[in-house]
Amino acid sequence: MSASIQQPQGRPVADEVLSDTDSTASDHLDLTNDEEWQDVEPDVESQPMVGLFSADVYPDVRSMLKASKEKYNFDLRKVIKELDLDFLGSIKLVNYIRSEVKAGNTKPDVSSRTLFEDDIYMKPVLEDDALLYSLEDLDDEPENAVEGKQSETDKERNAEKRVLELQEELERLRGQFSDYRLAVQRSMNERLLEDEGPSSSSTSEREVGKAADRIQEADSDYFTSYAYNAIHESMLKDAVRTDSYRDFIYENKHLFKDKVVLDVGCGTGILSMFCAKAGAKMVIAVDNSNIIEKARQIIYDNGFGDVIKCLRGKIEEVVLPVPQVDIIVSEWMGYCLLFEAMFDSVIWARDRYLAPDGLMVPSHATLRIAPLADPDFIASHISFWHDVYGFNMSSMLEGIHDEVLVRTTNPSTVAADSAVFLDLPLHTITTEELTFVKDFQVTLKEDIDALDGWVIWFDIFFMRSCTSKLPENAIPVQLKKEGFVAFTTGPDGPETHWQQGVLLINRGEKEPVPLKKGQVIKGKVGYRKKEEKSRLLDIEIQWDAEGAEKGDQKWSLQ
């Protein structure tokens, strides 16, 4: 999820990973005695599957589908085909059936797709429902196959068919996943903003419990959204992001040689494999999404099964096989840097597991802000609704200024050089410092007819030592010229999957004021979670352009 002087060579990370506990370390690192290493053995088509109409657990999707046909006269493939359901429609169908069965109806009506079109059926009825992760493969399941008896010819035919369809399928799933994740995030937001009524001392415990339940449900949705291929494809294809991690690891193999590395939120395992290839002695890859199962197989297929250990769960809850690690690598960055609150978990892992002289990869981040003057965007995104084919659709503007838009901004619309409003030294920053109000100041570099909004982005830096200091107002492109690894997610750099956060100003009936080149705009930027432990983010900006233009507005990132 994320977005990196020739400096004196930093002190090498300590080789004595476990200091004076060598005998204990040997026990931990004796891979021949670690039964959990069997996890990386290939386990083709053997993921346990809960039945559609019962609590029975079947060894794989084929067995479950067969039982549904024989015991309950229900053919899931046939229904999906007859209703011409796409991937999202199939998800809704499964959740609709499970919700009906849960309510006591073992013969749900599936005669029309209109019965389960509501987005409520995007939310899994079963936590970690393995069937939802198998829907994209149903077309490849031979209907009359006997368990374990598929012929070599059939396998070759299916493989050839899959290769021919792969590109089309990936593009389709990318679009479908975007819709799915949007629906999940909308559902998260609705629950988190649910009106619970006035609090009182007599109901405080119940209210706290309800809030905790909402957070837990939202957290589950968050990890579910990372179980699908499309989001990982998007991140892996972000060359700015992935190349930066690869370049730093491969160009500094001496830092990784014989070290123990922790990969927090490993996803497909790409960063773990970079570290293993660079010579790490042991890499612990942790993820709480079902993607960890695919990561295990990927790691095994690429020959790193004896180096990389995959653990399923939250980093705060899993038990690592070692008491401390030399390096923590993680791609934790969200939109406007802190959306999704994954960095909280990385900080927890740092404080719990990182050796005193250990290395954070990346090591530093900065948040930047700049004023936006983009009349074309305002015309197409805002003014458009006032006259649509001669009709007034202004009601569509309700709430349109309340949310942070994730967009790619044209550099020509950025009306001033950006200002850093927060430095994040990853080795020392605390979670408390991620809720803040910071000052900023920018100077307009051109005349503008109106201040239309603000643009926020972040820069990422990879320094070689935990004691390395980031130069003041560091610019990634300048550091890269000096041999360091860094990247920007700003308008002036190559596009990344994070793009930029665009915060449009809501003027109501108030007309904008033209501003002149050289005018100074001073202000404050505040970041705050929607509520405690929420992954959603509120951003507030106050600004004053020498009295000519003032404002104070809050936006939500959800």
Short mmCIF file of C-alpha atoms in Angstrom, two decimals, residues 219-558:
data_model
loop_
_atom_site.label_atom_id
_atom_site.label_comp_id
_atom_site.label_asym_id
_atom_site.label_seq_id
_atom_site.Cartn_x
_atom_site.Cartn_y
_atom_site.Cartn_z
CA ASP A 219 -11.22 -4.29 10.87
CA SER A 220 -12.46 -7.60 9.48
CA ASP A 221 -13.67 -5.87 6.31
CA TYR A 222 -10.28 -4.16 5.97
CA PHE A 223 -8.35 -7.44 5.99
CA THR A 224 -10.93 -9.09 3.71
CA SER A 225 -10.36 -6.37 1.11
CA TYR A 226 -6.70 -7.42 0.89
CA ALA A 227 -7.52 -11.08 0.19
CA TYR A 228 -8.22 -10.49 -3.50
CA ASN A 229 -5.78 -10.38 -6.39
CA ALA A 230 -6.60 -7.01 -7.90
CA ILE A 231 -5.26 -4.79 -5.12
CA HIS A 232 -1.98 -6.73 -5.03
CA GLU A 233 -1.70 -6.56 -8.81
CA SER A 234 -2.12 -2.79 -8.60
CA MET A 235 0.61 -2.48 -5.96
CA LEU A 236 3.06 -4.83 -7.68
CA LYS A 237 2.63 -2.99 -10.98
CA ASP A 238 3.42 0.29 -9.24
CA ALA A 239 7.05 0.36 -10.36
CA VAL A 240 7.88 3.45 -8.29
CA ARG A 241 6.86 1.60 -5.14
CA THR A 242 8.16 -1.89 -5.86
CA ASP A 243 11.39 -0.83 -7.58
CA SER A 244 12.31 1.37 -4.61
CA TYR A 245 12.10 -1.49 -2.12
CA ARG A 246 13.94 -3.83 -4.49
CA ASP A 247 16.69 -1.31 -5.23
CA PHE A 248 17.34 -0.51 -1.59
CA ILE A 249 17.46 -4.18 -0.57
CA TYR A 250 19.61 -5.35 -3.49
CA GLU A 251 21.95 -2.35 -3.36
CA ASN A 252 22.55 -2.89 0.37
CA LYS A 253 22.87 -6.66 0.60
CA HIS A 254 25.49 -6.23 3.30
CA LEU A 255 22.74 -4.92 5.58
CA PHE A 256 20.57 -8.01 5.02
CA LYS A 257 23.27 -10.71 4.91
CA ASP A 258 22.61 -13.32 7.66
CA LYS A 259 20.02 -11.08 9.34
CA VAL A 260 16.56 -11.88 10.71
CA VAL A 261 13.92 -9.77 8.96
CA LEU A 262 10.26 -9.16 9.85
CA ASP A 263 7.88 -8.29 7.00
CA VAL A 264 4.73 -6.69 8.48
CA GLY A 265 1.72 -7.01 6.16
CA CYS A 266 3.60 -9.16 3.67
CA GLY A 267 0.83 -9.50 1.07
CA THR A 268 2.09 -11.70 -1.77
CA GLY A 269 5.51 -11.95 -0.12
CA ILE A 270 7.41 -9.86 -2.66
CA LEU A 271 9.39 -7.88 -0.07
CA SER A 272 10.16 -11.05 1.89
CA MET A 273 11.57 -12.66 -1.24
CA PHE A 274 13.68 -9.58 -1.98
CA CYS A 275 15.17 -9.90 1.52
CA ALA A 276 15.73 -13.65 1.21
CA LYS A 277 17.44 -13.19 -2.15
CA ALA A 278 19.66 -10.50 -0.59
CA GLY A 279 20.97 -13.06 1.90
CA ALA A 280 18.74 -12.81 4.96
CA LYS A 281 19.12 -15.79 7.31
CA MET A 282 15.43 -15.81 8.19
CA VAL A 283 12.43 -13.77 7.06
CA ILE A 284 9.18 -13.82 9.03
CA ALA A 285 6.26 -12.80 6.79
CA VAL A 286 3.10 -11.81 8.67
CA ASP A 287 -0.33 -10.96 7.25
CA ASN A 288 -3.86 -11.19 8.64
CA SER A 289 -5.50 -11.55 5.23
CA ASN A 290 -6.17 -14.77 3.34
CA ILE A 291 -3.50 -13.61 0.90
CA ILE A 292 -1.03 -15.31 3.25
CA GLU A 293 -2.10 -18.68 1.82
CA LYS A 294 -1.11 -17.56 -1.67
CA ALA A 295 2.09 -16.04 -0.30
CA ARG A 296 3.07 -19.44 1.18
CA GLN A 297 2.63 -21.10 -2.20
CA ILE A 298 4.48 -18.32 -4.04
CA ILE A 299 7.38 -18.53 -1.60
CA TYR A 300 7.53 -22.33 -1.95
CA ASP A 301 7.33 -22.14 -5.76
CA ASN A 302 10.29 -19.75 -5.83
CA GLY A 303 12.52 -21.89 -3.63
CA PHE A 304 12.50 -19.76 -0.46
CA GLY A 305 10.59 -22.19 1.74
CA ASP A 306 13.61 -22.83 3.94
CA VAL A 307 14.20 -19.12 4.62
CA ILE A 308 10.79 -17.43 4.76
CA LYS A 309 8.26 -18.40 7.43
CA CYS A 310 4.66 -17.23 6.88
CA LEU A 311 2.42 -16.45 9.85
CA ARG A 312 -1.31 -15.70 9.63
CA GLY A 313 -2.66 -13.10 12.04
CA LYS A 314 -2.27 -9.57 13.34
CA ILE A 315 1.29 -8.68 14.25
CA GLU A 316 0.01 -7.76 17.72
CA GLU A 317 -1.34 -11.31 18.21
CA VAL A 318 0.99 -13.75 16.45
CA VAL A 319 3.97 -15.30 18.23
CA LEU A 320 7.26 -14.90 16.39
CA PRO A 321 9.80 -17.76 16.49
CA VAL A 322 12.50 -15.33 17.67
CA PRO A 323 12.58 -12.76 20.49
CA GLN A 324 13.87 -9.95 18.27
CA VAL A 325 14.67 -9.10 14.66
CA ASP A 326 17.40 -7.09 12.96
CA ILE A 327 15.27 -5.41 10.29
CA ILE A 328 11.59 -4.57 9.84
CA VAL A 329 10.44 -4.09 6.27
CA SER A 330 6.90 -3.04 5.52
CA GLU A 331 4.89 -1.30 2.83
CA TRP A 332 2.36 0.29 5.18
CA MET A 333 1.59 3.61 3.48
CA GLY A 334 -2.02 4.53 2.68
CA TYR A 335 -3.68 7.44 0.89
CA CYS A 336 -2.40 10.73 2.35
CA LEU A 337 0.10 8.41 4.09
CA LEU A 338 -1.89 7.52 7.23
CA PHE A 339 -5.22 6.25 5.86
CA GLU A 340 -5.89 2.65 6.99
CA ALA A 341 -3.76 3.13 10.14
CA MET A 342 -1.42 0.24 9.28
CA PHE A 343 1.54 2.24 10.51
CA ASP A 344 0.22 1.83 14.07
CA SER A 345 0.89 -1.92 13.77
CA VAL A 346 4.36 -1.32 12.32
CA ILE A 347 5.22 0.92 15.29
CA TRP A 348 3.96 -1.79 17.66
CA ALA A 349 6.17 -4.37 15.94
CA ARG A 350 9.15 -1.99 16.11
CA ASP A 351 8.76 -1.42 19.83
CA ARG A 352 8.20 -5.11 20.55
CA TYR A 353 10.66 -6.89 18.26
CA LEU A 354 13.28 -4.61 16.66
CA ALA A 355 16.81 -4.88 18.07
CA PRO A 356 18.15 -1.66 19.65
CA ASP A 357 20.31 -0.90 16.61
CA GLY A 358 17.90 -2.48 14.12
CA LEU A 359 16.81 -0.93 10.84
CA MET A 360 13.39 0.23 9.65
CA VAL A 361 12.81 -0.10 5.89
CA PRO A 362 11.83 2.51 4.82
CA SER A 363 13.33 4.78 7.46
CA HIS A 364 11.68 8.19 6.97
CA ALA A 365 8.56 9.79 5.49
CA THR A 366 7.38 13.37 5.01
CA LEU A 367 3.90 14.80 4.40
CA ARG A 368 3.51 17.75 2.03
CA ILE A 369 0.75 20.24 1.19
CA ALA A 370 0.27 22.71 -1.67
CA PRO A 371 -2.59 24.99 -2.85
CA LEU A 372 -4.68 23.90 -5.84
CA ALA A 373 -6.00 26.19 -8.59
CA ASP A 374 -7.76 24.02 -11.17
CA PRO A 375 -10.82 25.68 -12.79
CA ASP A 376 -11.16 22.85 -15.31
CA PHE A 377 -11.49 20.28 -12.53
CA ILE A 378 -14.04 22.44 -10.71
CA ALA A 379 -16.04 22.82 -13.93
CA SER A 380 -16.07 19.09 -14.65
CA HIS A 381 -16.53 17.88 -11.07
CA ILE A 382 -18.65 20.61 -9.44
CA SER A 383 -20.22 23.05 -11.91
CA PHE A 384 -21.23 20.14 -14.15
CA TRP A 385 -24.13 19.23 -11.87
CA HIS A 386 -25.85 22.60 -12.23
CA ASP A 387 -26.79 21.89 -15.85
CA VAL A 388 -26.88 18.27 -17.06
CA TYR A 389 -28.58 18.15 -20.48
CA GLY A 390 -30.57 21.19 -19.40
CA PHE A 391 -31.58 19.76 -16.00
CA ASN A 392 -30.54 21.05 -12.58
CA MET A 393 -28.91 18.20 -10.65
CA SER A 394 -27.42 20.31 -7.88
CA SER A 395 -28.67 17.85 -5.27
CA MET A 396 -25.84 15.58 -6.41
CA LEU A 397 -23.43 18.08 -4.86
CA GLU A 398 -24.52 17.18 -1.34
CA GLY A 399 -21.44 16.06 0.59
CA ILE A 400 -19.19 16.37 -2.44
CA HIS A 401 -16.85 18.76 -0.60
CA ASP A 402 -16.72 16.58 2.53
CA GLU A 403 -14.52 13.79 1.25
CA VAL A 404 -10.86 13.64 0.25
CA LEU A 405 -10.64 12.75 -3.44
CA VAL A 406 -7.82 10.47 -4.55
CA ARG A 407 -6.70 11.84 -7.90
CA THR A 408 -3.65 12.44 -10.07
CA THR A 409 -3.03 16.19 -10.08
CA ASN A 410 -1.55 18.07 -13.04
CA PRO A 411 1.60 19.87 -11.80
CA SER A 412 0.45 23.04 -13.60
CA THR A 413 -2.54 23.30 -11.23
CA VAL A 414 -0.33 23.38 -8.12
CA ALA A 415 -0.10 27.10 -7.36
CA ALA A 416 2.90 27.12 -5.00
CA ASP A 417 5.90 25.07 -4.02
CA SER A 418 4.78 22.47 -1.49
CA ALA A 419 5.56 22.69 2.22
CA VAL A 420 6.42 19.83 4.57
CA PHE A 421 4.00 19.79 7.49
CA LEU A 422 5.09 16.55 9.17
CA ASP A 423 8.37 14.63 9.35
CA LEU A 424 8.13 10.98 10.34
CA PRO A 425 11.39 9.39 11.52
CA LEU A 426 10.22 5.77 11.54
CA HIS A 427 12.74 4.62 14.14
CA THR A 428 11.44 6.96 16.85
CA ILE A 429 7.96 8.32 16.04
CA THR A 430 5.10 7.21 18.30
CA THR A 431 1.45 6.44 17.56
CA GLU A 432 0.44 9.46 19.65
CA GLU A 433 2.30 11.69 17.20
CA LEU A 434 0.12 10.44 14.33
CA THR A 435 -2.73 12.58 15.67
CA PHE A 436 -1.57 16.16 15.25
CA VAL A 437 -2.08 19.75 14.18
CA LYS A 438 0.90 21.23 12.30
CA ASP A 439 1.67 24.67 10.86
CA PHE A 440 2.51 25.27 7.21
CA GLN A 441 3.30 28.22 4.96
CA VAL A 442 3.35 28.48 1.15
CA THR A 443 3.96 31.35 -1.27
CA LEU A 444 1.97 31.59 -4.50
CA LYS A 445 4.17 31.36 -7.59
CA GLU A 446 1.51 32.76 -9.95
CA ASP A 447 -1.70 34.77 -10.04
CA ILE A 448 -4.80 32.62 -9.55
CA ASP A 449 -8.51 33.39 -10.04
CA ALA A 450 -9.44 31.25 -7.07
CA LEU A 451 -7.99 28.96 -4.44
CA ASP A 452 -9.92 25.78 -5.30
CA GLY A 453 -8.50 23.45 -2.68
CA TRP A 454 -5.45 21.69 -1.34
CA VAL A 455 -3.27 18.81 -2.47
CA ILE A 456 -1.58 16.44 0.00
CA TRP A 457 1.03 13.80 -0.75
CA PHE A 458 3.99 12.09 0.87
CA ASP A 459 7.63 11.27 0.18
CA ILE A 460 9.44 8.11 1.32
CA PHE A 461 13.15 7.67 2.12
CA PHE A 462 15.35 4.62 2.68
CA MET A 463 18.38 5.45 4.83
CA ARG A 464 21.03 2.86 5.71
CA SER A 465 21.20 3.24 9.48
CA CYS A 466 18.87 3.80 12.40
CA THR A 467 21.00 6.85 13.30
CA SER A 468 20.84 8.45 9.83
CA LYS A 469 19.28 11.91 9.79
CA LEU A 470 17.09 13.14 6.96
CA PRO A 471 18.19 16.54 5.61
CA GLU A 472 15.74 19.37 6.26
CA ASN A 473 13.15 19.73 3.48
CA ALA A 474 14.60 16.64 1.77
CA ILE A 475 13.63 16.19 -1.88
CA PRO A 476 13.63 12.58 -3.20
CA VAL A 477 14.98 13.47 -6.63
CA GLN A 478 17.98 15.25 -5.05
CA LEU A 479 18.81 12.39 -2.69
CA LYS A 480 18.58 9.89 -5.54
CA LYS A 481 21.29 11.86 -7.36
CA GLU A 482 23.48 11.29 -4.30
CA GLY A 483 22.99 7.53 -4.43
CA PHE A 484 20.13 7.13 -1.98
CA VAL A 485 16.78 5.42 -2.56
CA ALA A 486 13.72 7.64 -2.21
CA PHE A 487 10.48 8.38 -4.02
CA THR A 488 7.64 10.89 -4.10
CA THR A 489 3.91 10.38 -4.59
CA GLY A 490 3.54 14.03 -5.60
CA PRO A 491 2.37 15.59 -8.89
CA ASP A 492 5.95 16.18 -10.11
CA GLY A 493 6.93 12.52 -9.88
CA PRO A 494 5.87 9.43 -11.86
CA GLU A 495 2.31 8.41 -11.03
CA THR A 496 1.86 5.91 -8.19
CA HIS A 497 -1.19 3.98 -7.07
CA TRP A 498 -1.51 6.39 -4.13
CA GLN A 499 -1.91 9.39 -6.46
CA GLN A 500 -2.59 12.54 -4.34
CA GLY A 501 -5.26 13.58 -1.88
CA VAL A 502 -7.36 16.45 -3.30
CA LEU A 503 -9.38 18.49 -0.78
CA LEU A 504 -11.82 20.84 -2.51
CA ILE A 505 -12.93 24.01 -0.74
CA ASN A 506 -16.67 24.36 -0.07
CA ARG A 507 -17.56 28.01 -0.52
CA GLY A 508 -21.34 27.67 -0.43
CA GLU A 509 -22.72 30.89 -1.86
CA LYS A 510 -19.50 32.82 -1.21
CA GLU A 511 -17.60 33.88 -4.32
CA PRO A 512 -13.85 33.04 -4.48
CA VAL A 513 -11.26 35.81 -4.25
CA PRO A 514 -8.43 36.15 -6.82
CA LEU A 515 -4.95 35.92 -5.30
CA LYS A 516 -1.67 37.36 -6.55
CA LYS A 517 1.77 35.88 -7.14
CA GLY A 518 3.91 36.26 -4.03
CA GLN A 519 1.01 36.19 -1.57
CA VAL A 520 1.78 34.09 1.48
CA ILE A 521 -0.75 31.57 2.78
CA LYS A 522 -0.28 30.43 6.36
CA GLY A 523 -2.26 27.63 7.90
CA LYS A 524 -2.58 24.49 9.98
CA VAL A 525 -3.17 20.86 9.00
CA GLY A 526 -4.74 18.41 11.43
CA TYR A 527 -4.95 14.62 11.16
CA ARG A 528 -7.25 12.60 13.42
CA LYS A 529 -8.74 9.10 13.24
CA LYS A 530 -12.51 9.01 12.73
CA GLU A 531 -12.66 7.46 16.19
CA GLU A 532 -10.26 5.52 18.38
CA LYS A 533 -8.75 2.52 16.56
CA SER A 534 -10.60 3.44 13.35
CA ARG A 535 -8.81 3.07 10.01
CA LEU A 536 -10.71 6.07 8.61
CA LEU A 537 -9.15 9.52 8.70
CA ASP A 538 -10.36 13.11 9.18
CA ILE A 539 -8.20 15.96 7.84
CA GLU A 540 -8.80 19.57 8.84
CA ILE A 541 -7.13 22.60 7.24
CA GLN A 542 -7.20 26.22 8.39
CA TRP A 543 -5.72 28.87 6.11
CA ASP A 544 -5.25 32.64 5.82
CA ALA A 545 -3.91 34.35 2.67
CA GLU A 546 -2.89 37.63 4.30
CA GLY A 547 -6.52 38.37 5.14
CA ALA A 548 -7.71 38.18 1.53
CA GLU A 549 -8.76 34.54 1.74
CA LYS A 550 -9.55 32.67 4.95
CA GLY A 551 -11.04 29.29 5.65
CA ASP A 552 -11.44 26.33 7.99
CA GLN A 553 -12.74 23.02 6.67
CA LYS A 554 -12.72 19.32 7.50
CA TRP A 555 -12.63 16.41 5.05
CA SER A 556 -12.95 12.64 5.55
CA LEU A 557 -10.86 9.96 3.89
CA GLN A 558 -12.86 6.75 3.71
#
